[in-house]
Each structure stands twice: as structure tokens, then as C-alpha cells.
Short mmCIF file of C-alpha atoms in Angstrom, two decimals:
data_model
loop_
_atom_site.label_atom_id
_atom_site.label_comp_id
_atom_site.label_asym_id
_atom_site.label_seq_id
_atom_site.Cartn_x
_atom_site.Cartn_y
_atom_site.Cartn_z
CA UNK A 37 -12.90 -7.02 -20.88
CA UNK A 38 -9.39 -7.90 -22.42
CA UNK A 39 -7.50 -4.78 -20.87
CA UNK A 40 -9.26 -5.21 -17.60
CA UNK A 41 -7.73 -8.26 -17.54
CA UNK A 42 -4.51 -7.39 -18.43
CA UNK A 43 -4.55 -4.94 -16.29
CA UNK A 44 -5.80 -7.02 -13.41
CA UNK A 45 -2.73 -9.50 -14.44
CA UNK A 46 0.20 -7.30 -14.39
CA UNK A 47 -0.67 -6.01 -11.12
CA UNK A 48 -1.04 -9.32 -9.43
CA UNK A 49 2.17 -9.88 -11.32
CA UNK A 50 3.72 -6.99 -10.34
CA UNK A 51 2.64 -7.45 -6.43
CA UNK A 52 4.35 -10.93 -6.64
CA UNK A 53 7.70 -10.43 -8.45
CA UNK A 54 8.03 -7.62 -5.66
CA UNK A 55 7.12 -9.65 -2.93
CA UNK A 56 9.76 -12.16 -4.11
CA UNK A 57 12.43 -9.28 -4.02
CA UNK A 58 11.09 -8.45 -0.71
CA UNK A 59 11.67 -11.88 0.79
CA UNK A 60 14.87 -12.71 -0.98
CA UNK A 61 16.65 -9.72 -0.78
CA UNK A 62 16.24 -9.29 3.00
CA UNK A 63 16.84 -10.50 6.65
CA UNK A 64 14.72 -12.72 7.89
CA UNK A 65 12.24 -12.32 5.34
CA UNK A 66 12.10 -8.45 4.73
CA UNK A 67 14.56 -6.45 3.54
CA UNK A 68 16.84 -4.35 5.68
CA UNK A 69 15.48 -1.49 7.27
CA UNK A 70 17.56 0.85 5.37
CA UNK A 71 16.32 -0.12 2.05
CA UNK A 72 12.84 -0.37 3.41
CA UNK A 73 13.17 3.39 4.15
CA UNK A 74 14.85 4.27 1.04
CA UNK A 75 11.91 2.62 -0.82
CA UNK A 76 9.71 4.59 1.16
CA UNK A 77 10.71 7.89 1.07
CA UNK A 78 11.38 7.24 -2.98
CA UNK A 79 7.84 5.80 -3.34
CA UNK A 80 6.75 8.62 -1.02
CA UNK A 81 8.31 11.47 -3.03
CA UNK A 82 7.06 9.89 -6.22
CA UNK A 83 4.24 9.35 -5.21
CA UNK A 84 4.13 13.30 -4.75
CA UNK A 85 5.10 13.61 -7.90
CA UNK A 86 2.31 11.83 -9.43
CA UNK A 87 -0.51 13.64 -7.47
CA UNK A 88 1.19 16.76 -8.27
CA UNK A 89 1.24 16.50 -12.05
CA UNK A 90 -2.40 15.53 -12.23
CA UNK A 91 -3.26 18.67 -10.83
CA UNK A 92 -1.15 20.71 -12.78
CA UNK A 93 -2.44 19.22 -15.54
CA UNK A 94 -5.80 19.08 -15.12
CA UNK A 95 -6.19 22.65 -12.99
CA UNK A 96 -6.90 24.54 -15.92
CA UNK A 97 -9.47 22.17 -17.55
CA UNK A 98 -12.24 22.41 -15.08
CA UNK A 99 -15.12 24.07 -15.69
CA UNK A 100 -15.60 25.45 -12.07
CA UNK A 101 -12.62 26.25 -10.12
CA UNK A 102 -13.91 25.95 -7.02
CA UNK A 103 -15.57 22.94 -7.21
CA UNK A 104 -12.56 20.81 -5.84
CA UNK A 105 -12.69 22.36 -2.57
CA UNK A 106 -16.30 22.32 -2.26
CA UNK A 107 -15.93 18.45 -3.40
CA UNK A 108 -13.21 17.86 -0.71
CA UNK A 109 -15.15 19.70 1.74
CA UNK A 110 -17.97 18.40 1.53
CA UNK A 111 -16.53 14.26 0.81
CA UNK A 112 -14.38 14.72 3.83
CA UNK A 113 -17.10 15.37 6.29
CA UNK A 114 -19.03 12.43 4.89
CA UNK A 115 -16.06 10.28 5.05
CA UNK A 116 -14.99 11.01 8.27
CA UNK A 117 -18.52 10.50 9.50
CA UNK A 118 -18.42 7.21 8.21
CA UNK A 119 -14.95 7.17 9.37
CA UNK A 120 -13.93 4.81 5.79
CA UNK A 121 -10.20 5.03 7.19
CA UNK A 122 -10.99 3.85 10.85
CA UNK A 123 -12.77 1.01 9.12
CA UNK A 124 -10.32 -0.30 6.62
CA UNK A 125 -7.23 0.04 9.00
CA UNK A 126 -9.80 -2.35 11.43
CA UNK A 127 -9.82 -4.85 8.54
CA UNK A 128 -6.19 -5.17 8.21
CA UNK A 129 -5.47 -4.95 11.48
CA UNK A 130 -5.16 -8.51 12.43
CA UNK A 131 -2.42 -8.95 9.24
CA UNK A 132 1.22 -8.85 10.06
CA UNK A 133 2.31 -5.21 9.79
CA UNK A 134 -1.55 -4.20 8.90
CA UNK A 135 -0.60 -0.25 9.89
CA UNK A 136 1.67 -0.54 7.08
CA UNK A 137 -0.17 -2.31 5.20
CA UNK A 138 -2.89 -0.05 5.10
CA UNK A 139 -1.49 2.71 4.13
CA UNK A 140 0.66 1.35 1.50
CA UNK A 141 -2.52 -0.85 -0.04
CA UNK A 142 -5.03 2.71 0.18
CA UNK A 143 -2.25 4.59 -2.03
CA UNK A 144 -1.65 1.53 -4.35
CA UNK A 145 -5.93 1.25 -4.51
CA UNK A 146 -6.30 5.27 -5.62
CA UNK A 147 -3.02 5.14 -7.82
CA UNK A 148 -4.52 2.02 -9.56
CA UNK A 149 -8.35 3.25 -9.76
CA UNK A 150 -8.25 7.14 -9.87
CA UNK A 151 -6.82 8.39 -13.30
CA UNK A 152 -7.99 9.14 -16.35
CA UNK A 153 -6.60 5.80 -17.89
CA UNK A 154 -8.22 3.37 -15.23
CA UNK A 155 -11.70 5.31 -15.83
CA UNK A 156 -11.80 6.18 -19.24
CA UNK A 157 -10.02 2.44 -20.56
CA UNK A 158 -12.97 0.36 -19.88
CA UNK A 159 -15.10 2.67 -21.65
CA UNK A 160 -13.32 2.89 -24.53
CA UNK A 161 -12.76 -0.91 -24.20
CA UNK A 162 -16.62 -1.26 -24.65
CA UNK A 163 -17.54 1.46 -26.92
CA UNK A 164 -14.85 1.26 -29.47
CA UNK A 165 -13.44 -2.42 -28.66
CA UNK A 166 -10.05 -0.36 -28.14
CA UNK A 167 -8.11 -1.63 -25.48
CA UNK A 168 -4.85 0.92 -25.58
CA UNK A 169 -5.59 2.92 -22.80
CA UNK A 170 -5.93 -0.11 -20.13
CA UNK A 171 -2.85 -1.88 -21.99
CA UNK A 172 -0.68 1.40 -20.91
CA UNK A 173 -2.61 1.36 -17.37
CA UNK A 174 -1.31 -1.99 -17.52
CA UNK A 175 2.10 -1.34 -18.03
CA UNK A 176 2.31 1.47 -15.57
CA UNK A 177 0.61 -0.22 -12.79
CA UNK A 178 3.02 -3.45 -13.54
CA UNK A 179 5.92 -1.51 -12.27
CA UNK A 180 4.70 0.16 -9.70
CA UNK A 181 2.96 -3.18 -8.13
CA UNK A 182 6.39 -3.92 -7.87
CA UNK A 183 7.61 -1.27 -6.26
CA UNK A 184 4.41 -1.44 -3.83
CA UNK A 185 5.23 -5.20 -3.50
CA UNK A 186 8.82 -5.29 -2.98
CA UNK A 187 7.63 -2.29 -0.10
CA UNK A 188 4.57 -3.95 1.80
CA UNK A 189 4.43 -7.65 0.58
CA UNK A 190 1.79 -9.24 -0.88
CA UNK A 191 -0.88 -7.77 0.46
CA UNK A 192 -0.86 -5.30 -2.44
CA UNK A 193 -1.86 -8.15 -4.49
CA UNK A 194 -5.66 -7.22 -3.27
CA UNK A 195 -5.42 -4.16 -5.18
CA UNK A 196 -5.89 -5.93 -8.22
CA UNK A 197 -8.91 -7.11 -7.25
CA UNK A 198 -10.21 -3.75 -6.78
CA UNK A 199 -9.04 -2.75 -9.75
CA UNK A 200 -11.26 -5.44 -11.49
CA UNK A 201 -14.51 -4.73 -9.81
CA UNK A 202 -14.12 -0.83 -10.33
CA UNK A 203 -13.11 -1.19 -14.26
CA UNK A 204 -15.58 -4.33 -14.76
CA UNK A 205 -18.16 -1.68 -13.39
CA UNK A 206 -17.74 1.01 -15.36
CA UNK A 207 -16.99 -1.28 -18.34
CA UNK A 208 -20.52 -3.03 -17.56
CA UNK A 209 -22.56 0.72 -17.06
CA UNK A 210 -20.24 2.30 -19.56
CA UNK A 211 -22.94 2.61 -22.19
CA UNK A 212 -25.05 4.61 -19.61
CA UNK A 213 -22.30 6.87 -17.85
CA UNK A 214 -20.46 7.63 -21.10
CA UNK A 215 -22.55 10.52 -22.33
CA UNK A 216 -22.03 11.97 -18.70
CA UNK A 217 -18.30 11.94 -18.68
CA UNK A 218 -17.66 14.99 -20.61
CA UNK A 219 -14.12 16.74 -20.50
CA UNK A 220 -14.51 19.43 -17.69
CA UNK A 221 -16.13 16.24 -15.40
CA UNK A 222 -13.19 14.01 -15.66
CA UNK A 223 -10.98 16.71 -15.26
CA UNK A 224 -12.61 17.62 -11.94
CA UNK A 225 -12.09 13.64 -10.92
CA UNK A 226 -8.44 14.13 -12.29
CA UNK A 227 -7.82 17.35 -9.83
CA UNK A 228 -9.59 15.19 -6.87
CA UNK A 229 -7.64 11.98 -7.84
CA UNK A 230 -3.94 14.18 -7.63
CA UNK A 231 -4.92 15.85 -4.28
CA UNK A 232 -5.29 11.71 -3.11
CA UNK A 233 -2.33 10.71 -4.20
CA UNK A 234 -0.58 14.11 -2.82
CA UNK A 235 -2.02 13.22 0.96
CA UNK A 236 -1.22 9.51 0.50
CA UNK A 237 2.76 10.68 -0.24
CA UNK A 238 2.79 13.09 2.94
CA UNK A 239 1.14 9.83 4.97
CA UNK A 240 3.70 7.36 3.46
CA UNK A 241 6.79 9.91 4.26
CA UNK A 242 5.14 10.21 7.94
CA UNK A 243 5.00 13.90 7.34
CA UNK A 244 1.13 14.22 8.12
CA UNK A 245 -1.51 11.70 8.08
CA UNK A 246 -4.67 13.13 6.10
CA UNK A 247 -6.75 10.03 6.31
CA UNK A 248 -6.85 10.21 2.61
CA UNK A 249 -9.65 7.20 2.55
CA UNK A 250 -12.07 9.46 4.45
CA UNK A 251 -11.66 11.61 1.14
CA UNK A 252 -12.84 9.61 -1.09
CA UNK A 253 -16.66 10.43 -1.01
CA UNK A 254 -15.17 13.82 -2.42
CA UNK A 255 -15.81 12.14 -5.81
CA UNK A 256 -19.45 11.51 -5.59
CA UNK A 257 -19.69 15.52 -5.38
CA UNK A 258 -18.74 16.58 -8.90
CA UNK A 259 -20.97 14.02 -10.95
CA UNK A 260 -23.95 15.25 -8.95
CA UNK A 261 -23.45 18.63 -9.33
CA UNK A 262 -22.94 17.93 -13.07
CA UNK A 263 -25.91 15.86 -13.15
CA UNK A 264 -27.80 18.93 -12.03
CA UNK A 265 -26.29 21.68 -14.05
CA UNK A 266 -27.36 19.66 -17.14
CA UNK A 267 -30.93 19.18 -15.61
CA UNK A 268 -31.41 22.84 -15.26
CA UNK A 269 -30.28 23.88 -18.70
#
């Protein structure tokens, strides 16, 4: 459990050393609206960037091309029944700029959680005892906790704590999900996790708001399906 709690630490670290910036550097406790915007368009574009590249790099991995629409499909009308987004942006509502909040906190949640490092480090971390996949999560997710910190406050800080329970999860089942987490499967999750990140950059430059949190059932859809290919072989 090392990494996971390294990585846990360099977030919270991360979310604090940028809410420090955020309240020093400012007026009145925030910085300037201009910067603000400047630091949301740049996280926005990278942001982009990010959920871009995964897919790019994971597009010609999968085993079943299709599958990541059917996924999305299929997740989104599940997640929008349960409306997930309605229901988180409830829970922050009564916190001081909670609409911001939100969003910024869902993004920092899927950039954290979804990718290949954050999945496949606490499995690794249990099988082999090697922690350097979560120690470069770590180091990733340090600076951009500050960039998410130094953006929406301290708030961000809960991300860590997601963080932990999702890796302390799979590091707990890892010995029973391992043999299921073949190549084409995580590249599938990869794809999903990149189209996430590419609706939470549109959201965060106000371009178009996907409701990327009613997406995230999307992610459920490829194990099954796996689960059942196998079974019928």
C-alpha cells in the first residue's frame, strides 16, 4: 500500500501548495479573474490534450472497435437515469463556488482514477511488491493537484481521498481481478477514460457541458462483456 499512499500524499500536497498560491497570489482571497481564466482555459486545453492522447494511443489496441460506443451508449443512459451529475453537483452545492467546484473536482477525480497507471499500480504494488507505476502516478498527479488547487481551492483536496478508496480497492481484490485485466480490456478502459477527460475539457472551457459524471457507468460495460466472451469460449 506504499504507492497508494504516496500517491494519496502528493495529491493532498499538491491540492494545498495550490490553494496557498490561490489565496496569496490574489484579491481578496482568489486570484484575479484574469489569471483565473488563463488557468482555466490552459487546464481546459490540457486537459484536452490528455484525453486526446489516451485515445490515440489506445484506439488501436482494442479488441472490438465498437465497443466504446456501445459502452458510452449504453453507461450514459444508465447514468443519466440515475442522474450521478445532478447528484454530486447537489452535494457541493451548499460550498462556496460549488458549480465550480464540481466541475473542477469531477475532472481532477477521473484524471486521478482513470488511467492505466492509477489501475494497473496497485496491482502491481500487490503482485510484484513494485511500487513504480503509483510513484510516477504520484508525481504526475502532484503537479497537477496544484494546478487544480491553485484553480478551485481546496476542495480538490477530496480527490485524494477517492483516489485511496479506488486504488486500496483494487489493491485489496487485485489477486482476483488481475487475471481479468488482460491488454485489449484495459485498453478499452483507456479509450473510455480519454473520451472523460475530452468532455470534462469542453465543460471546463464552457464550450459544452456533457455531464461527463453521468458517463461513468460506461465502464462497467466492457468488463462484462469480457466476462462473457471468456465464458462462452
Amino acid at each position: 500500500m506504499i504507492g497508494t499512499i504516496v500517491n494519496f500524499s502528493t495529491i493532498l500536497t499538491g491540492s494545498i501548495i495550490g490553494t496557498c498560491i490561490r489565496k496569496f497570489a490574489g484579491k481578496e482571497g482568489g486570484i484575479d479573474e484574469k489569471y483565473q481564466n488563463a488557468l482555466f482555459n490552459g487546464l481546459g486545453l490540457a486537459t484536452l490534450g490528455l484525453g486526446a492522447n489516451a485515445i490515440v494511443n489506445n484506439m488501436g489496441k482494442v479488441g472490438y472497435p465498437v465497443l466504446f460506443i456501445a459502452s458510452i451508449a449504453i453507461g450514459t443512459v444508465i447514468g443519466t437515469y440515475l442522474d450521478i451529475a445532478g447528484a454530486f453537483n447537489k452535494l457541493l452545492a451548499k460550498c462556496k463556488g460549488g458549480s465550480k467546484l464540481a466541475e473542477g473536482l469531477s475532472t481532477a477525480i477521473l484524471l486521478f482514477c482513470i488511467g492505466t497507471l492509477s489501475i494497473l499500480g496497485p496491482i502491481e504494488s500487490r503482485l510484484n511488491d513494485n511500487n513504480t507505476y503509483l510513484f510516477t502516478n504520484a508525481t504526475l498527479d502532484f503537479v497537477s493537484s496544484i494546478i487544480f488547487g491553485s484553480t478551485y481551492g481546496i476542495g480538490i483536496a477530496a480527490a485524494a481521498f477517492v483516489l485511496f478508496c479506488w486504488q486500496g480497492t483494487i489493491y485489496a481484490f487485485a489477486g482476483v481481478i488481475a487475471p481479468f485485466l488482460n491488454p485489449n480490456l484495459m485498453a478499452e478502459i483507456s479509450v473510455l477514460g480519454g473520451i472523460f477527460l475530452l468532455s470534462s475539457g469542453l465543460g471546463i472551457l464552457q464550450l459544452k457541458d456533457c455531464k461527463t459524471l453521468n458517463m461513468l457507468p460506461s465502464l462497467i460495460v466492457p468488463p462484462i462483456f469480457y466476462g462473457i466472451m471468456a465464458m462462452l469460449k
